[in-house]
Amino acid sequence: MMRLSDLPHDQCFLCDHTLVSLHVASNSLIALSFCSIVLTLLYFVYKRRDMSLQWLALLCGALFLAVGTMQAIGIWTMWNPDYWLEEGMKAVTAALSVVTAIILWPLLPKALAIPTQAQLELAQRNLRGQLMRDLLTYSSVSRGERRRESVNCEPLVKNVITQLNSSIQATRATITHCPLPVVMGDRNQIRHVFQNLISNALKFTGSEPPNIHVSIERQETDWLFSVVDNGIGIDPDFHDHIFRVFERLPARTACVGSGIGLAICKQIIESHGGRIWVESELGKGSTFYFTIPAVEPVAGTRWAQSAHTAMDSMPQCL
């Protein structure tokens, strides 16, 4: 029968004190380092509770802890033949390794899509520029600076849709609209209202691709416009809040914006003698309504004849 002292492990490993010291030192440093990494991950997760992939950090922490524990057991089994403990720990480490590897591959596209520092700085500069433009617009509207002209909403809305084409393609959105009327007002300001409402509908989307529809209804003295979407919706308790300057709802803070877009829309519509409001519920989309007075043209002019013909032939689209 072979004696323990005849085993190669005993002769070639334990008898070489330098090799044993190197093995113990290496395993100890690896175990301590992995334990330190685990503590760092736990501290990071504790401090960044807003992080969406906390579970992945905890999974990696469990894997690192298993690796560190396996190194410590490797030291123990040099003098204590607890090989079932060692192999059991290897099995746990192997299982965690396989699970982590399988999970990481599907997450790779999301990781690659994380903005770089340069992209974040560019977005910040663009946001500052947008904020300055919106503040100037808000100030201009507040001072009553407005041109009065006939505005054909049909090509105006089509132009807005064209300019938002990249967002439409990215979200796979569908945007439709009824035949739209000619109104009296400031072309740029009315365009700003449509652009803000449609771009908001593209930003605050639900699980389905955005479906946006612009419709009109002729009332007694006004044109009633509505912009309908199938997005995340708005809690009825906050319907009035969204039209205030720098007012942002908790569910919408993740989206980039100046926070005064709807406040500008309210100023514009009210300066035109109309009103704007929203009807919405969480998870059921939103409908933004606004009115622009249907100012009658001066009788006998070419514009009056064409306007009356257009109004008579225009369908009621809801």
Coordinates of C-alpha atoms in Angstrom, one line a residue:
M1 CA 0.0 0.0 0.0
M2 CA 1.3 3.5 -0.9
R3 CA 2.0 5.7 2.1
L4 CA 0.9 9.4 2.3
S5 CA 4.6 10.3 2.3
D6 CA 5.0 8.5 -1.1
L7 CA 2.3 10.7 -2.8
P8 CA 3.6 13.2 -5.4
H9 CA 1.6 16.0 -3.8
D10 CA 3.5 15.4 -0.5
Q11 CA 6.9 15.0 -2.1
C12 CA 6.8 17.7 -4.7
F13 CA 4.7 20.3 -3.0
L14 CA 4.5 20.3 0.8
C15 CA 8.2 19.5 1.1
D16 CA 9.1 22.6 -0.9
H17 CA 8.6 25.3 1.7
T18 CA 9.3 28.1 -0.8
L19 CA 6.5 26.7 -3.1
V20 CA 4.1 26.3 -0.2
S21 CA 4.8 29.9 0.9
L22 CA 4.2 31.2 -2.6
H23 CA 1.0 29.2 -2.9
V24 CA -0.4 30.4 0.5
A25 CA 0.6 34.0 -0.2
S26 CA -0.9 34.0 -3.7
N27 CA -4.2 32.4 -2.6
S28 CA -4.4 34.7 0.4
L29 CA -4.0 37.8 -1.7
I30 CA -6.5 36.6 -4.3
A31 CA -9.0 35.7 -1.6
L32 CA -8.6 39.1 0.1
S33 CA -8.7 41.0 -3.1
F34 CA -11.9 39.3 -4.3
C35 CA -13.5 40.0 -0.8
S36 CA -12.5 43.6 -1.2
I37 CA -14.1 43.8 -4.6
V38 CA -17.3 42.3 -3.2
L39 CA -17.4 44.9 -0.4
T40 CA -16.8 47.6 -3.1
L41 CA -19.8 46.3 -5.1
L42 CA -22.0 46.2 -2.1
Y43 CA -21.1 49.7 -1.2
F44 CA -21.7 50.9 -4.7
V45 CA -25.2 49.2 -4.9
Y46 CA -26.1 50.7 -1.5
K47 CA -25.1 54.2 -2.6
R48 CA -26.6 53.9 -6.1
R49 CA -30.0 52.5 -5.4
D50 CA -31.3 54.2 -8.6
M51 CA -29.2 51.9 -10.8
S52 CA -31.3 49.7 -13.0
L53 CA -28.8 46.7 -13.0
Q54 CA -28.3 46.3 -9.2
W55 CA -29.1 42.6 -9.5
L56 CA -26.2 42.2 -12.0
A57 CA -23.8 43.8 -9.6
L58 CA -25.0 41.5 -6.8
L59 CA -24.6 38.5 -9.1
C60 CA -21.0 39.5 -10.0
G61 CA -20.4 40.0 -6.3
A62 CA -21.6 36.5 -5.5
L63 CA -19.3 35.1 -8.2
F64 CA -16.3 37.0 -6.8
L65 CA -17.1 35.9 -3.3
A66 CA -17.2 32.3 -4.5
V67 CA -13.8 32.7 -6.2
G68 CA -12.3 34.2 -3.1
T69 CA -13.7 31.5 -0.9
M70 CA -12.4 28.8 -3.2
Q71 CA -8.9 30.3 -2.9
A72 CA -9.1 30.2 0.9
I73 CA -10.3 26.6 0.8
G74 CA -7.3 25.8 -1.4
I75 CA -5.0 26.8 1.5
W76 CA -7.1 24.8 4.0
T77 CA -7.0 21.6 2.0
M78 CA -3.2 21.6 1.8
W79 CA -3.1 20.3 5.4
N80 CA -6.7 19.2 5.8
P81 CA -8.1 16.7 3.3
D82 CA -11.6 18.3 3.0
Y83 CA -11.8 17.6 -0.7
W84 CA -15.6 17.4 -0.7
L85 CA -15.7 21.0 0.6
E86 CA -13.2 22.1 -2.1
E87 CA -15.0 20.4 -4.9
G88 CA -18.4 21.6 -3.7
M89 CA -17.1 25.2 -3.7
K90 CA -15.8 24.6 -7.2
A91 CA -19.2 23.4 -8.3
V92 CA -20.9 26.6 -6.8
T93 CA -18.3 28.8 -8.5
A94 CA -18.8 27.0 -11.8
A95 CA -22.6 27.4 -11.6
L96 CA -22.3 31.1 -10.9
S97 CA -19.7 31.5 -13.7
V98 CA -22.0 29.9 -16.2
V99 CA -25.1 31.9 -15.1
T100 CA -23.1 35.2 -15.3
A101 CA -21.7 34.4 -18.7
I102 CA -25.1 33.5 -20.1
I103 CA -26.7 36.7 -18.7
L104 CA -23.9 39.0 -19.8
W105 CA -24.2 38.3 -23.6
P106 CA -27.8 39.6 -24.0
L107 CA -26.8 42.7 -21.9
L108 CA -23.9 43.5 -24.2
P109 CA -26.0 45.6 -26.7
K110 CA -27.4 47.7 -23.8
A111 CA -23.9 48.2 -22.4
L112 CA -22.6 49.4 -25.8
A113 CA -25.5 51.8 -26.1
I114 CA -24.5 53.6 -22.9
P115 CA -23.6 57.2 -23.9
T116 CA -19.9 58.0 -23.8
Q117 CA -18.6 61.0 -21.8
A118 CA -18.3 63.0 -25.1
Q119 CA -22.0 62.2 -26.0
L120 CA -23.1 63.2 -22.5
E121 CA -21.3 66.5 -22.7
L122 CA -22.8 67.1 -26.2
A123 CA -26.3 66.4 -24.9
Q124 CA -25.7 68.7 -22.0
R125 CA -24.6 71.5 -24.3
N126 CA -27.7 70.9 -26.5
L127 CA -29.9 71.0 -23.5
R128 CA -28.4 74.3 -22.3
G129 CA -29.0 75.7 -25.8
Q130 CA -32.6 74.4 -25.9
L131 CA -33.2 75.9 -22.4
M132 CA -31.9 79.3 -23.6
R133 CA -34.1 79.2 -26.7
D134 CA -37.1 78.1 -24.7
L135 CA -36.6 80.9 -22.1
L136 CA -36.3 83.5 -24.9
T137 CA -39.5 82.1 -26.5
Y138 CA -41.3 82.2 -23.2
S139 CA -40.1 85.8 -22.6
S140 CA -41.2 86.8 -26.1
V141 CA -44.6 85.3 -25.7
S142 CA -45.0 86.8 -22.2
R143 CA -44.4 90.2 -23.7
G144 CA -47.1 89.7 -26.2
E145 CA -44.8 89.7 -29.2
R146 CA -46.9 88.0 -31.9
R147 CA -47.5 88.4 -35.6
R148 CA -51.0 88.0 -36.9
E149 CA -51.2 86.2 -40.2
S150 CA -53.1 83.4 -41.9
V151 CA -51.5 80.0 -41.0
N152 CA -52.3 76.9 -43.0
C153 CA -51.9 74.1 -40.4
E154 CA -51.8 71.3 -42.9
P155 CA -48.3 72.0 -44.4
L156 CA -47.1 73.3 -41.0
V157 CA -47.8 70.0 -39.2
K158 CA -46.3 68.0 -42.1
N159 CA -43.2 70.0 -41.8
V160 CA -43.0 69.3 -38.0
I161 CA -43.4 65.6 -38.7
T162 CA -40.6 65.7 -41.3
Q163 CA -38.3 67.5 -38.8
L164 CA -39.0 64.8 -36.2
N165 CA -38.3 62.0 -38.6
S166 CA -35.3 60.6 -36.8
S167 CA -37.3 60.3 -33.5
I168 CA -40.2 58.7 -35.4
Q169 CA -37.9 56.1 -37.0
A170 CA -36.2 55.4 -33.7
T171 CA -39.4 54.8 -31.8
R172 CA -41.2 53.2 -34.8
A173 CA -44.0 55.7 -34.3
T174 CA -47.1 56.2 -36.5
I175 CA -48.3 59.8 -36.8
T176 CA -51.6 60.7 -38.6
H177 CA -53.7 63.8 -38.9
C178 CA -57.0 65.0 -40.3
P179 CA -57.3 67.7 -42.9
L180 CA -56.2 70.7 -41.0
P181 CA -57.7 74.3 -41.2
V182 CA -56.3 77.7 -41.8
V183 CA -56.1 79.8 -38.7
M184 CA -55.1 83.4 -37.8
G185 CA -52.1 83.8 -35.6
D186 CA -48.3 83.7 -35.4
R187 CA -47.0 80.9 -37.6
N188 CA -43.8 80.2 -35.6
Q189 CA -45.7 80.1 -32.3
I190 CA -48.4 77.8 -33.6
R191 CA -45.7 75.6 -35.1
H192 CA -44.0 75.5 -31.7
V193 CA -47.1 74.2 -30.1
F194 CA -47.5 71.3 -32.5
Q195 CA -43.8 70.5 -32.4
N196 CA -43.8 70.4 -28.6
L197 CA -46.9 68.3 -28.2
I198 CA -45.9 65.8 -30.9
S199 CA -42.3 65.5 -29.7
N200 CA -43.6 64.9 -26.1
A201 CA -45.8 62.1 -27.4
L202 CA -42.6 60.5 -29.0
K203 CA -40.6 60.8 -25.8
F204 CA -43.0 59.5 -23.2
T205 CA -43.9 56.2 -24.7
G206 CA -45.3 53.0 -23.2
S207 CA -44.5 49.4 -24.2
E208 CA -46.0 49.8 -27.7
P209 CA -44.7 52.0 -30.5
P210 CA -46.1 55.5 -30.4
N211 CA -49.4 56.0 -32.2
I212 CA -50.1 59.8 -32.5
H213 CA -53.1 61.4 -34.1
V214 CA -53.9 65.1 -34.7
S215 CA -57.5 65.9 -35.2
I216 CA -59.8 69.0 -35.3
E217 CA -63.4 69.9 -34.6
R218 CA -65.1 73.2 -35.6
Q219 CA -66.8 74.7 -32.7
E220 CA -69.0 77.8 -32.7
T221 CA -66.2 80.3 -32.4
D222 CA -63.1 78.2 -32.2
W223 CA -61.1 75.4 -33.9
L224 CA -60.6 72.6 -31.3
F225 CA -57.3 70.8 -32.0
S226 CA -56.4 67.5 -30.2
V227 CA -53.1 65.6 -30.1
V228 CA -53.8 62.0 -29.0
D229 CA -51.1 59.4 -28.0
N230 CA -50.9 56.0 -26.5
G231 CA -48.0 56.8 -24.2
I232 CA -47.5 56.4 -20.4
G233 CA -50.2 58.9 -19.5
I234 CA -50.4 61.4 -16.7
D235 CA -51.8 61.1 -13.3
P236 CA -55.0 63.3 -13.1
D237 CA -53.6 65.0 -9.9
F238 CA -50.8 66.5 -12.0
H239 CA -52.8 67.7 -15.0
D240 CA -52.5 71.4 -14.0
H241 CA -48.9 71.0 -12.8
I242 CA -47.4 70.2 -16.2
F243 CA -48.2 73.6 -17.6
R244 CA -46.1 75.4 -15.0
V245 CA -42.5 76.5 -15.6
F246 CA -39.9 73.9 -14.8
E247 CA -42.5 71.5 -13.5
R248 CA -41.6 67.9 -14.3
L249 CA -43.4 64.7 -13.2
P250 CA -41.4 61.9 -11.5
A251 CA -42.1 59.4 -14.3
R252 CA -40.8 61.9 -16.9
T253 CA -37.6 63.1 -15.2
A254 CA -35.5 60.6 -17.1
C255 CA -36.3 62.2 -20.4
V256 CA -34.3 65.1 -21.7
G257 CA -36.0 68.5 -21.9
S258 CA -36.0 72.0 -20.6
G259 CA -39.1 71.6 -18.4
I260 CA -40.9 74.7 -19.8
G261 CA -42.2 73.4 -23.2
L262 CA -45.8 73.0 -22.1
A263 CA -45.6 76.3 -20.2
I264 CA -44.7 78.0 -23.5
C265 CA -47.6 76.2 -25.2
K266 CA -50.0 77.6 -22.6
Q267 CA -48.6 81.1 -23.0
I268 CA -48.9 80.9 -26.8
I269 CA -52.4 79.5 -26.9
E270 CA -53.7 82.0 -24.3
S271 CA -52.1 84.8 -26.2
H272 CA -54.1 83.7 -29.2
G273 CA -57.3 83.9 -27.2
G274 CA -57.6 80.1 -26.8
R275 CA -57.0 77.6 -24.0
I276 CA -55.1 74.3 -23.6
W277 CA -55.7 71.4 -21.3
V278 CA -55.0 67.6 -21.1
E279 CA -57.2 64.6 -20.4
S280 CA -55.2 61.5 -19.4
E281 CA -54.8 58.6 -17.0
L282 CA -51.7 56.6 -16.1
G283 CA -51.0 53.9 -18.6
K284 CA -53.8 55.0 -20.9
G285 CA -52.2 57.6 -23.1
S286 CA -52.9 61.4 -23.2
T287 CA -55.0 63.8 -25.2
F288 CA -53.9 67.4 -25.3
Y289 CA -56.6 69.8 -26.4
F290 CA -56.2 73.4 -27.4
T291 CA -58.4 76.0 -29.1
I292 CA -57.6 78.8 -31.5
P293 CA -60.4 81.2 -32.3
A294 CA -61.8 80.9 -35.7
V295 CA -61.5 84.5 -36.7
E296 CA -63.8 85.3 -39.6
P297 CA -62.1 87.1 -42.6
V298 CA -63.2 90.4 -43.9
A299 CA -66.2 89.8 -46.2
G300 CA -65.7 90.3 -49.9
T301 CA -62.0 89.5 -50.0
R302 CA -60.4 86.6 -51.9
W303 CA -59.3 85.2 -48.6
A304 CA -62.8 85.3 -47.3
Q305 CA -64.2 83.4 -50.2
S306 CA -61.5 80.7 -50.1
A307 CA -61.7 80.4 -46.3
H308 CA -65.5 79.9 -46.3
T309 CA -65.2 77.3 -49.0
A310 CA -62.5 75.5 -47.0
M311 CA -64.5 75.6 -43.8
D312 CA -67.7 74.3 -45.5
S313 CA -65.9 71.4 -47.2
M314 CA -63.7 70.5 -44.2
P315 CA -64.9 67.2 -42.5
Q316 CA -65.3 67.0 -38.7
C317 CA -62.4 64.8 -37.8
L318 CA -62.1 63.4 -34.2

